Amino acid sequence: MKVLIVGLPLFAKRLQKSLSDFDSENRYFSLDTYYNRFDKLKAYFKIPQMDCIYSINGTISTSRVFDRAFSNGIPVVMNWVGTDVIKAQEAFKLGVFREEYLKNAIHFCEVEWIKEELKEIGIEAKIVSFVAFDKSLDSKQAPSDKLNVLSYIPSNRAGFYGMTAFLNLAKSFPQVNFIIAGSEGKNYEPLPINVKALGWVENMDEVFNYSQVCLRFPEHDGLSIFILESLARGKNVLYKYPFNFCNHCPDEKTLKKQLALIEKDFRDGVSIDNPGGADFIKNNYSFNSVYGTIVKELKKVTHAN
């Protein structure tokens, strides 16, 4: 079985390496067909030689890669991840979409809410994860003198990823430290005195170790790696979406209520660790579980033995 992995370049490259390490019986390739002109040219000639095209990102708008695959009878798997669903919903409402992409592609996603959103535009997706944790993450005990809440907010889309809600929360809890990785908080100055914006962080271990609580509150989300990594480290997690061993916070009112409960336990000396979250990741997101499932599903698609 020969599989070409395309889509979001960073994730495509990582998955290609992981699958190649995990499954030596089959061959996995990755090409950056978004930004690399040479890879786009290579894809034109390579696609007809493949048994399957696996895209980490879905679309119902025109794609040269998908058209090339379909015209050569090559199965296409779209693994939907989040923002791509929003774009597809908009295209569907406007009626500017490719019907064959809806019907002829095989669709994967990682979580139930994305599955339900895809149903609204006529896509039946199967839940298949592509992110695995098979190493012991550094999870040193966080300081006990003050509660620290960590969020990862990219600088280029800070508003979309919940910067305003995060700062509102910080103002409501002046006794709590709030840490932002990924953004320096520009356009939101002056930041509250209990907020520290770190900008880009090369190694997140120290930042995670300093925090007891992790927060993610975007306008829309797929299954965030930040959430999975937070759970893997046994952190108490506040998340806008309902997910295993997370505190579900669909709105700011609930977010404040949940943090107040955590902060009270912290002050009272009650453990706010989340060992159940760490066990959940260990049991459901190991290499064997994640990559074994992908290989099995791709064999079904390609009818490989």
mmCIF file of N, CA and C in Angstrom, residues 34-153:
data_model
loop_
_atom_site.group_PDB
_atom_site.id
_atom_site.type_symbol
_atom_site.label_atom_id
_atom_site.label_comp_id
_atom_site.label_asym_id
_atom_site.label_seq_id
_atom_site.Cartn_x
_atom_site.Cartn_y
_atom_site.Cartn_z
ATOM 1 N N TYR A 34 0.427 22.892 -0.635
ATOM 2 C CA TYR A 34 -0.131 24.219 -0.359
ATOM 3 C C TYR A 34 0.836 25.333 -0.767
ATOM 4 N N TYR A 35 2.090 25.206 -0.335
ATOM 5 C CA TYR A 35 3.020 26.322 -0.458
ATOM 6 C C TYR A 35 4.272 26.026 -1.271
ATOM 7 N N ASN A 36 4.567 24.760 -1.536
ATOM 8 C CA ASN A 36 5.804 24.385 -2.207
ATOM 9 C C ASN A 36 5.534 24.063 -3.684
ATOM 10 N N ARG A 37 6.026 24.898 -4.572
ATOM 11 C CA ARG A 37 5.764 24.719 -6.004
ATOM 12 C C ARG A 37 6.341 23.404 -6.520
ATOM 13 N N PHE A 38 7.529 23.054 -6.052
ATOM 14 C CA PHE A 38 8.157 21.818 -6.501
ATOM 15 C C PHE A 38 7.339 20.601 -6.059
ATOM 16 N N ASP A 39 6.828 20.652 -4.820
ATOM 17 C CA ASP A 39 5.999 19.555 -4.320
ATOM 18 C C ASP A 39 4.685 19.461 -5.100
ATOM 19 N N LYS A 40 4.158 20.587 -5.517
ATOM 20 C CA LYS A 40 2.935 20.571 -6.328
ATOM 21 C C LYS A 40 3.176 19.838 -7.644
ATOM 22 N N LEU A 41 4.331 20.106 -8.254
ATOM 23 C CA LEU A 41 4.682 19.434 -9.507
ATOM 24 C C LEU A 41 4.905 17.941 -9.269
ATOM 25 N N LYS A 42 5.612 17.617 -8.181
ATOM 26 C CA LYS A 42 5.856 16.216 -7.854
ATOM 27 C C LYS A 42 4.542 15.475 -7.636
ATOM 28 N N ALA A 43 3.586 16.137 -6.992
ATOM 29 C CA ALA A 43 2.294 15.504 -6.710
ATOM 30 C C ALA A 43 1.576 15.110 -7.993
ATOM 31 N N TYR A 44 1.698 15.946 -9.021
ATOM 32 C CA TYR A 44 1.020 15.658 -10.298
ATOM 33 C C TYR A 44 1.451 14.300 -10.844
ATOM 34 N N PHE A 45 2.745 14.007 -10.759
ATOM 35 C CA PHE A 45 3.265 12.756 -11.302
ATOM 36 C C PHE A 45 3.137 11.597 -10.301
ATOM 37 N N LYS A 46 3.148 11.916 -9.004
ATOM 38 C CA LYS A 46 3.150 10.866 -7.983
ATOM 39 C C LYS A 46 1.751 10.312 -7.710
ATOM 40 N N ILE A 47 0.732 11.160 -7.805
ATOM 41 C CA ILE A 47 -0.619 10.745 -7.438
ATOM 42 C C ILE A 47 -1.074 9.479 -8.175
ATOM 43 N N PRO A 48 -0.876 9.359 -9.493
ATOM 44 C CA PRO A 48 -1.340 8.141 -10.188
ATOM 45 C C PRO A 48 -0.653 6.865 -9.712
ATOM 46 N N GLN A 49 0.496 6.996 -9.037
ATOM 47 C CA GLN A 49 1.234 5.825 -8.559
ATOM 48 C C GLN A 49 0.773 5.376 -7.164
ATOM 49 N N MET A 50 -0.095 6.160 -6.524
ATOM 50 C CA MET A 50 -0.500 5.902 -5.152
ATOM 51 C C MET A 50 -1.733 4.999 -5.080
ATOM 52 N N ASP A 51 -1.911 4.397 -3.898
ATOM 53 C CA ASP A 51 -3.120 3.620 -3.619
ATOM 54 C C ASP A 51 -4.158 4.458 -2.879
ATOM 55 N N CYS A 52 -3.695 5.582 -2.310
ATOM 56 C CA CYS A 52 -4.613 6.432 -1.545
ATOM 57 C C CYS A 52 -3.986 7.805 -1.335
ATOM 58 N N ILE A 53 -4.835 8.839 -1.323
ATOM 59 C CA ILE A 53 -4.422 10.191 -0.931
ATOM 60 C C ILE A 53 -5.084 10.491 0.404
ATOM 61 N N TYR A 54 -4.281 10.859 1.381
ATOM 62 C CA TYR A 54 -4.780 11.137 2.734
ATOM 63 C C TYR A 54 -4.491 12.613 3.025
ATOM 64 N N SER A 55 -5.554 13.406 3.181
ATOM 65 C CA SER A 55 -5.386 14.839 3.406
ATOM 66 C C SER A 55 -5.758 15.218 4.832
ATOM 67 N N ILE A 56 -4.814 15.842 5.540
ATOM 68 C CA ILE A 56 -5.122 16.391 6.860
ATOM 69 C C ILE A 56 -5.650 17.807 6.637
ATOM 70 N N ASN A 57 -6.900 17.875 6.322
ATOM 71 C CA ASN A 57 -7.656 19.090 6.019
ATOM 72 C C ASN A 57 -8.668 18.682 4.962
ATOM 73 N N GLY A 58 -9.887 19.075 5.149
ATOM 74 C CA GLY A 58 -10.921 18.751 4.183
ATOM 75 C C GLY A 58 -11.349 19.969 3.396
ATOM 76 N N THR A 59 -11.998 19.737 2.280
ATOM 77 C CA THR A 59 -12.556 20.838 1.497
ATOM 78 C C THR A 59 -13.659 20.302 0.601
ATOM 79 N N ILE A 60 -14.602 21.163 0.280
ATOM 80 C CA ILE A 60 -15.592 20.828 -0.743
ATOM 81 C C ILE A 60 -15.469 21.810 -1.914
ATOM 82 N N SER A 61 -14.404 22.606 -1.878
ATOM 83 C CA SER A 61 -14.075 23.495 -2.986
ATOM 84 C C SER A 61 -13.009 22.830 -3.851
ATOM 85 N N THR A 62 -12.781 23.363 -5.021
ATOM 86 C CA THR A 62 -11.906 22.713 -5.988
ATOM 87 C C THR A 62 -10.483 22.545 -5.478
ATOM 88 N N SER A 63 -9.951 21.335 -5.648
ATOM 89 C CA SER A 63 -8.568 21.006 -5.298
ATOM 90 C C SER A 63 -7.948 20.253 -6.463
ATOM 91 N N ARG A 64 -6.819 20.735 -6.957
ATOM 92 C CA ARG A 64 -6.140 20.050 -8.054
ATOM 93 C C ARG A 64 -5.673 18.661 -7.644
ATOM 94 N N VAL A 65 -5.239 18.541 -6.397
ATOM 95 C CA VAL A 65 -4.777 17.247 -5.895
ATOM 96 C C VAL A 65 -5.921 16.240 -5.919
ATOM 97 N N PHE A 66 -7.068 16.628 -5.391
ATOM 98 C CA PHE A 66 -8.199 15.709 -5.335
ATOM 99 C C PHE A 66 -8.720 15.389 -6.736
ATOM 100 N N ASP A 67 -8.772 16.397 -7.596
ATOM 101 C CA ASP A 67 -9.227 16.152 -8.967
ATOM 102 C C ASP A 67 -8.302 15.175 -9.690
ATOM 103 N N ARG A 68 -7.004 15.349 -9.494
ATOM 104 C CA ARG A 68 -6.021 14.455 -10.112
ATOM 105 C C ARG A 68 -6.211 13.022 -9.597
ATOM 106 N N ALA A 69 -6.472 12.907 -8.285
ATOM 107 C CA ALA A 69 -6.672 11.584 -7.702
ATOM 108 C C ALA A 69 -7.942 10.932 -8.248
ATOM 109 N N PHE A 70 -9.046 11.653 -8.222
ATOM 110 C CA PHE A 70 -10.314 11.090 -8.682
ATOM 111 C C PHE A 70 -10.263 10.699 -10.162
ATOM 112 N N SER A 71 -9.591 11.533 -10.975
ATOM 113 C CA SER A 71 -9.518 11.240 -12.412
ATOM 114 C C SER A 71 -8.698 9.981 -12.694
ATOM 115 N N ASN A 72 -7.862 9.588 -11.715
ATOM 116 C CA ASN A 72 -7.060 8.376 -11.870
ATOM 117 C C ASN A 72 -7.601 7.209 -11.030
ATOM 118 N N GLY A 73 -8.779 7.402 -10.477
ATOM 119 C CA GLY A 73 -9.391 6.336 -9.697
ATOM 120 C C GLY A 73 -8.722 6.065 -8.373
ATOM 121 N N ILE A 74 -8.029 7.088 -7.817
ATOM 122 C CA ILE A 74 -7.318 6.934 -6.538
ATOM 123 C C ILE A 74 -8.232 7.393 -5.400
ATOM 124 N N PRO A 75 -8.467 6.568 -4.380
ATOM 125 C CA PRO A 75 -9.305 6.980 -3.256
ATOM 126 C C PRO A 75 -8.725 8.193 -2.521
ATOM 127 N N VAL A 76 -9.614 9.062 -2.068
ATOM 128 C CA VAL A 76 -9.219 10.257 -1.312
ATOM 129 C C VAL A 76 -9.843 10.199 0.081
ATOM 130 N N VAL A 77 -8.991 10.343 1.094
ATOM 131 C CA VAL A 77 -9.456 10.441 2.479
ATOM 132 C C VAL A 77 -9.233 11.869 2.952
ATOM 133 N N MET A 78 -10.300 12.510 3.418
ATOM 134 C CA MET A 78 -10.179 13.857 3.999
ATOM 135 C C MET A 78 -10.351 13.735 5.501
ATOM 136 N N ASN A 79 -9.335 14.155 6.255
ATOM 137 C CA ASN A 79 -9.425 14.184 7.705
ATOM 138 C C ASN A 79 -9.677 15.629 8.132
ATOM 139 N N TRP A 80 -10.930 15.931 8.469
ATOM 140 C CA TRP A 80 -11.336 17.305 8.812
ATOM 141 C C TRP A 80 -10.820 17.669 10.193
ATOM 142 N N VAL A 81 -10.363 18.935 10.344
ATOM 143 C CA VAL A 81 -9.688 19.302 11.591
ATOM 144 C C VAL A 81 -10.281 20.501 12.337
ATOM 145 N N GLY A 82 -11.104 21.334 11.700
ATOM 146 C CA GLY A 82 -11.661 22.462 12.450
ATOM 147 C C GLY A 82 -12.089 23.621 11.576
ATOM 148 N N THR A 83 -11.146 24.526 11.270
ATOM 149 C CA THR A 83 -11.467 25.702 10.453
ATOM 150 C C THR A 83 -11.921 25.298 9.056
ATOM 151 N N ASP A 84 -11.431 24.165 8.561
ATOM 152 C CA ASP A 84 -11.853 23.684 7.248
ATOM 153 C C ASP A 84 -13.360 23.413 7.213
ATOM 154 N N VAL A 85 -13.931 23.044 8.364
ATOM 155 C CA VAL A 85 -15.376 22.800 8.443
ATOM 156 C C VAL A 85 -16.140 24.110 8.274
ATOM 157 N N ILE A 86 -15.646 25.178 8.900
ATOM 158 C CA ILE A 86 -16.289 26.490 8.763
ATOM 159 C C ILE A 86 -16.304 26.918 7.300
ATOM 160 N N LYS A 87 -15.176 26.765 6.615
ATOM 161 C CA LYS A 87 -15.085 27.131 5.204
ATOM 162 C C LYS A 87 -16.039 26.294 4.351
ATOM 163 N N ALA A 88 -16.150 25.009 4.673
ATOM 164 C CA ALA A 88 -17.045 24.125 3.932
ATOM 165 C C ALA A 88 -18.508 24.502 4.158
ATOM 166 N N GLN A 89 -18.842 24.869 5.388
ATOM 167 C CA GLN A 89 -20.208 25.286 5.684
ATOM 168 C C GLN A 89 -20.583 26.540 4.890
ATOM 169 N N GLU A 90 -19.635 27.479 4.802
ATOM 170 C CA GLU A 90 -19.876 28.709 4.046
ATOM 171 C C GLU A 90 -20.056 28.409 2.560
ATOM 172 N N ALA A 91 -19.194 27.545 2.018
ATOM 173 C CA ALA A 91 -19.286 27.169 0.608
ATOM 174 C C ALA A 91 -20.599 26.451 0.325
ATOM 175 N N PHE A 92 -21.025 25.615 1.255
ATOM 176 C CA PHE A 92 -22.280 24.867 1.091
ATOM 177 C C PHE A 92 -23.469 25.816 1.050
ATOM 178 N N LYS A 93 -23.478 26.800 1.959
ATOM 179 C CA LYS A 93 -24.577 27.774 1.990
ATOM 180 C C LYS A 93 -24.647 28.585 0.707
ATOM 181 N N LEU A 94 -23.480 28.901 0.151
ATOM 182 C CA LEU A 94 -23.430 29.686 -1.083
ATOM 183 C C LEU A 94 -23.672 28.830 -2.328
ATOM 184 N N GLY A 95 -23.656 27.528 -2.150
ATOM 185 C CA GLY A 95 -23.867 26.631 -3.280
ATOM 186 C C GLY A 95 -22.666 26.515 -4.197
ATOM 187 N N VAL A 96 -21.486 26.877 -3.692
ATOM 188 C CA VAL A 96 -20.271 26.804 -4.509
ATOM 189 C C VAL A 96 -19.380 25.677 -3.975
ATOM 190 N N PHE A 97 -19.780 24.461 -4.288
ATOM 191 C CA PHE A 97 -19.032 23.313 -3.792
ATOM 192 C C PHE A 97 -19.072 22.194 -4.820
ATOM 193 N N ARG A 98 -18.187 21.227 -4.631
ATOM 194 C CA ARG A 98 -18.069 20.093 -5.540
ATOM 195 C C ARG A 98 -18.834 18.899 -4.965
ATOM 196 N N GLU A 99 -19.906 18.546 -5.613
ATOM 197 C CA GLU A 99 -20.743 17.446 -5.142
ATOM 198 C C GLU A 99 -19.961 16.136 -5.041
ATOM 199 N N GLU A 100 -19.031 15.926 -5.988
ATOM 200 C CA GLU A 100 -18.269 14.671 -5.975
ATOM 201 C C GLU A 100 -17.354 14.571 -4.759
ATOM 202 N N TYR A 101 -16.947 15.724 -4.206
ATOM 203 C CA TYR A 101 -16.119 15.679 -3.011
ATOM 204 C C TYR A 101 -16.933 15.180 -1.812
ATOM 205 N N LEU A 102 -18.207 15.558 -1.773
ATOM 206 C CA LEU A 102 -19.079 15.103 -0.703
ATOM 207 C C LEU A 102 -19.318 13.599 -0.797
ATOM 208 N N LYS A 103 -19.567 13.137 -2.007
ATOM 209 C CA LYS A 103 -20.001 11.750 -2.208
ATOM 210 C C LYS A 103 -18.852 10.766 -2.401
ATOM 211 N N ASN A 104 -17.798 11.181 -3.075
ATOM 212 C CA ASN A 104 -16.755 10.231 -3.490
ATOM 213 C C ASN A 104 -15.586 10.111 -2.524
ATOM 214 N N ALA A 105 -15.360 11.130 -1.711
ATOM 215 C CA ALA A 105 -14.250 11.049 -0.748
ATOM 216 C C ALA A 105 -14.671 10.251 0.478
ATOM 217 N N ILE A 106 -13.686 9.717 1.187
ATOM 218 C CA ILE A 106 -13.910 9.089 2.497
ATOM 219 C C ILE A 106 -13.553 10.146 3.537
ATOM 220 N N HIS A 107 -14.423 10.331 4.510
ATOM 221 C CA HIS A 107 -14.251 11.443 5.447
ATOM 222 C C HIS A 107 -13.977 10.951 6.863
ATOM 223 N N PHE A 108 -12.919 11.492 7.462
ATOM 224 C CA PHE A 108 -12.572 11.247 8.858
ATOM 225 C C PHE A 108 -12.649 12.574 9.619
ATOM 226 N N CYS A 109 -12.839 12.492 10.916
ATOM 227 C CA CYS A 109 -12.673 13.641 11.813
ATOM 228 C C CYS A 109 -12.294 13.078 13.174
ATOM 229 N N GLU A 110 -11.983 13.950 14.126
ATOM 230 C CA GLU A 110 -11.446 13.472 15.405
ATOM 231 C C GLU A 110 -12.434 13.480 16.563
ATOM 232 N N VAL A 111 -13.499 14.273 16.444
ATOM 233 C CA VAL A 111 -14.407 14.419 17.583
ATOM 234 C C VAL A 111 -15.857 14.492 17.130
ATOM 235 N N GLU A 112 -16.744 14.258 18.085
ATOM 236 C CA GLU A 112 -18.172 14.142 17.799
ATOM 237 C C GLU A 112 -18.770 15.441 17.277
ATOM 238 N N TRP A 113 -18.342 16.608 17.828
ATOM 239 C CA TRP A 113 -18.986 17.843 17.376
ATOM 240 C C TRP A 113 -18.635 18.183 15.928
ATOM 241 N N ILE A 114 -17.430 17.830 15.483
ATOM 242 C CA ILE A 114 -17.083 18.028 14.072
ATOM 243 C C ILE A 114 -17.901 17.062 13.204
ATOM 244 N N LYS A 115 -18.079 15.849 13.662
ATOM 245 C CA LYS A 115 -18.901 14.862 12.958
ATOM 246 C C LYS A 115 -20.317 15.400 12.741
ATOM 247 N N GLU A 116 -20.883 16.011 13.783
ATOM 248 C CA GLU A 116 -22.240 16.560 13.694
ATOM 249 C C GLU A 116 -22.291 17.765 12.757
ATOM 250 N N GLU A 117 -21.274 18.616 12.789
ATOM 251 C CA GLU A 117 -21.237 19.775 11.884
ATOM 252 C C GLU A 117 -21.140 19.317 10.433
ATOM 253 N N LEU A 118 -20.381 18.269 10.180
ATOM 254 C CA LEU A 118 -20.241 17.763 8.818
ATOM 255 C C LEU A 118 -21.545 17.139 8.321
ATOM 256 N N LYS A 119 -22.298 16.543 9.219
ATOM 257 C CA LYS A 119 -23.593 15.972 8.835
ATOM 258 C C LYS A 119 -24.512 17.039 8.247
ATOM 259 N N GLU A 120 -24.392 18.257 8.761
ATOM 260 C CA GLU A 120 -25.251 19.354 8.304
ATOM 261 C C GLU A 120 -25.029 19.708 6.846
ATOM 262 N N ILE A 121 -23.873 19.347 6.301
ATOM 263 C CA ILE A 121 -23.618 19.619 4.884
ATOM 264 C C ILE A 121 -23.546 18.313 4.074
ATOM 265 N N GLY A 122 -24.109 17.261 4.652
ATOM 266 C CA GLY A 122 -24.240 16.013 3.905
ATOM 267 C C GLY A 122 -23.039 15.091 3.938
ATOM 268 N N ILE A 123 -22.145 15.285 4.907
ATOM 269 C CA ILE A 123 -20.954 14.437 5.005
ATOM 270 C C ILE A 123 -21.063 13.518 6.217
ATOM 271 N N GLU A 124 -20.918 12.222 5.976
ATOM 272 C CA GLU A 124 -20.861 11.243 7.063
ATOM 273 C C GLU A 124 -19.398 10.913 7.324
ATOM 274 N N ALA A 125 -18.892 11.367 8.446
ATOM 275 C CA ALA A 125 -17.472 11.175 8.766
ATOM 276 C C ALA A 125 -17.297 10.141 9.864
ATOM 277 N N LYS A 126 -16.184 9.449 9.819
ATOM 278 C CA LYS A 126 -15.829 8.468 10.841
ATOM 279 C C LYS A 126 -14.787 9.087 11.767
ATOM 280 N N ILE A 127 -14.929 8.877 13.064
ATOM 281 C CA ILE A 127 -13.984 9.450 14.022
ATOM 282 C C ILE A 127 -12.694 8.633 14.037
ATOM 283 N N VAL A 128 -11.613 9.266 13.563
ATOM 284 C CA VAL A 128 -10.286 8.649 13.502
ATOM 285 C C VAL A 128 -9.264 9.715 13.868
ATOM 286 N N SER A 129 -8.526 9.501 14.941
ATOM 287 C CA SER A 129 -7.518 10.475 15.360
ATOM 288 C C SER A 129 -6.214 10.266 14.595
ATOM 289 N N PHE A 130 -5.424 11.343 14.444
ATOM 290 C CA PHE A 130 -4.105 11.206 13.813
ATOM 291 C C PHE A 130 -2.982 11.704 14.726
ATOM 292 N N VAL A 131 -3.306 12.049 15.969
ATOM 293 C CA VAL A 131 -2.304 12.514 16.930
ATOM 294 C C VAL A 131 -2.145 11.472 18.029
ATOM 295 N N ALA A 132 -0.908 11.077 18.296
ATOM 296 C CA ALA A 132 -0.630 10.061 19.313
ATOM 297 C C ALA A 132 0.398 10.563 20.314
ATOM 298 N N PHE A 133 0.325 10.021 21.525
ATOM 299 C CA PHE A 133 1.298 10.313 22.578
ATOM 300 C C PHE A 133 1.831 8.982 23.083
ATOM 301 N N ASP A 134 3.083 8.701 22.800
ATOM 302 C CA ASP A 134 3.649 7.433 23.226
ATOM 303 C C ASP A 134 4.920 7.625 24.048
ATOM 304 N N LYS A 135 5.086 8.834 24.551
ATOM 305 C CA LYS A 135 6.245 9.085 25.402
ATOM 306 C C LYS A 135 5.757 9.674 26.716
ATOM 307 N N SER A 136 6.567 9.540 27.723
ATOM 308 C CA SER A 136 6.222 10.091 29.020
ATOM 309 C C SER A 136 6.523 11.584 29.019
ATOM 310 N N LEU A 137 5.462 12.397 29.088
ATOM 311 C CA LEU A 137 5.654 13.841 29.073
ATOM 312 C C LEU A 137 6.113 14.328 30.441
ATOM 313 N N ASP A 138 6.932 15.350 30.422
ATOM 314 C CA ASP A 138 7.401 15.965 31.656
ATOM 315 C C ASP A 138 6.194 16.560 32.383
ATOM 316 N N SER A 139 5.974 16.150 33.600
ATOM 317 C CA SER A 139 4.795 16.634 34.326
ATOM 318 C C SER A 139 5.141 16.867 35.799
ATOM 319 N N LYS A 140 6.113 17.722 36.023
ATOM 320 C CA LYS A 140 6.521 18.057 37.383
ATOM 321 C C LYS A 140 5.400 18.800 38.105
ATOM 322 N N GLN A 141 5.415 18.684 39.407
ATOM 323 C CA GLN A 141 4.392 19.335 40.215
ATOM 324 C C GLN A 141 4.501 20.850 40.089
ATOM 325 N N ALA A 142 3.372 21.500 39.803
ATOM 326 C CA ALA A 142 3.348 22.958 39.679
ATOM 327 C C ALA A 142 3.481 23.598 41.066
ATOM 328 N N PRO A 143 3.934 24.861 41.129
ATOM 329 C CA PRO A 143 4.041 25.546 42.414
ATOM 330 C C PRO A 143 2.708 25.551 43.156
ATOM 331 N N SER A 144 2.761 25.514 44.468
ATOM 332 C CA SER A 144 1.534 25.423 45.264
ATOM 333 C C SER A 144 1.132 26.740 45.903
ATOM 334 N N ASP A 145 1.942 27.790 45.706
ATOM 335 C CA ASP A 145 1.643 29.051 46.382
ATOM 336 C C ASP A 145 0.580 29.875 45.665
ATOM 337 N N LYS A 146 0.437 29.680 44.342
ATOM 338 C CA LYS A 146 -0.538 30.463 43.602
ATOM 339 C C LYS A 146 -1.053 29.663 42.409
ATOM 340 N N LEU A 147 -2.319 29.853 42.082
ATOM 341 C CA LEU A 147 -2.913 29.131 40.954
ATOM 342 C C LEU A 147 -2.493 29.790 39.645
ATOM 343 N N ASN A 148 -2.055 28.972 38.689
ATOM 344 C CA ASN A 148 -1.601 29.468 37.388
ATOM 345 C C ASN A 148 -2.422 28.832 36.275
ATOM 346 N N VAL A 149 -2.993 29.668 35.411
ATOM 347 C CA VAL A 149 -3.838 29.205 34.313
ATOM 348 C C VAL A 149 -3.126 29.490 33.000
ATOM 349 N N LEU A 150 -2.948 28.452 32.185
ATOM 350 C CA LEU A 150 -2.216 28.570 30.921
ATOM 351 C C LEU A 150 -3.163 28.430 29.729
ATOM 352 N N SER A 151 -2.950 29.268 28.708
ATOM 353 C CA SER A 151 -3.660 29.096 27.439
ATOM 354 C C SER A 151 -2.682 29.317 26.296
ATOM 355 N N TYR A 152 -2.894 28.579 25.202
ATOM 356 C CA TYR A 152 -2.101 28.804 23.992
ATOM 357 C C TYR A 152 -2.962 29.580 23.013
ATOM 358 N N ILE A 153 -2.530 30.803 22.658
ATOM 359 C CA ILE A 153 -3.289 31.682 21.774
ATOM 360 C C ILE A 153 -2.365 32.197 20.680
#
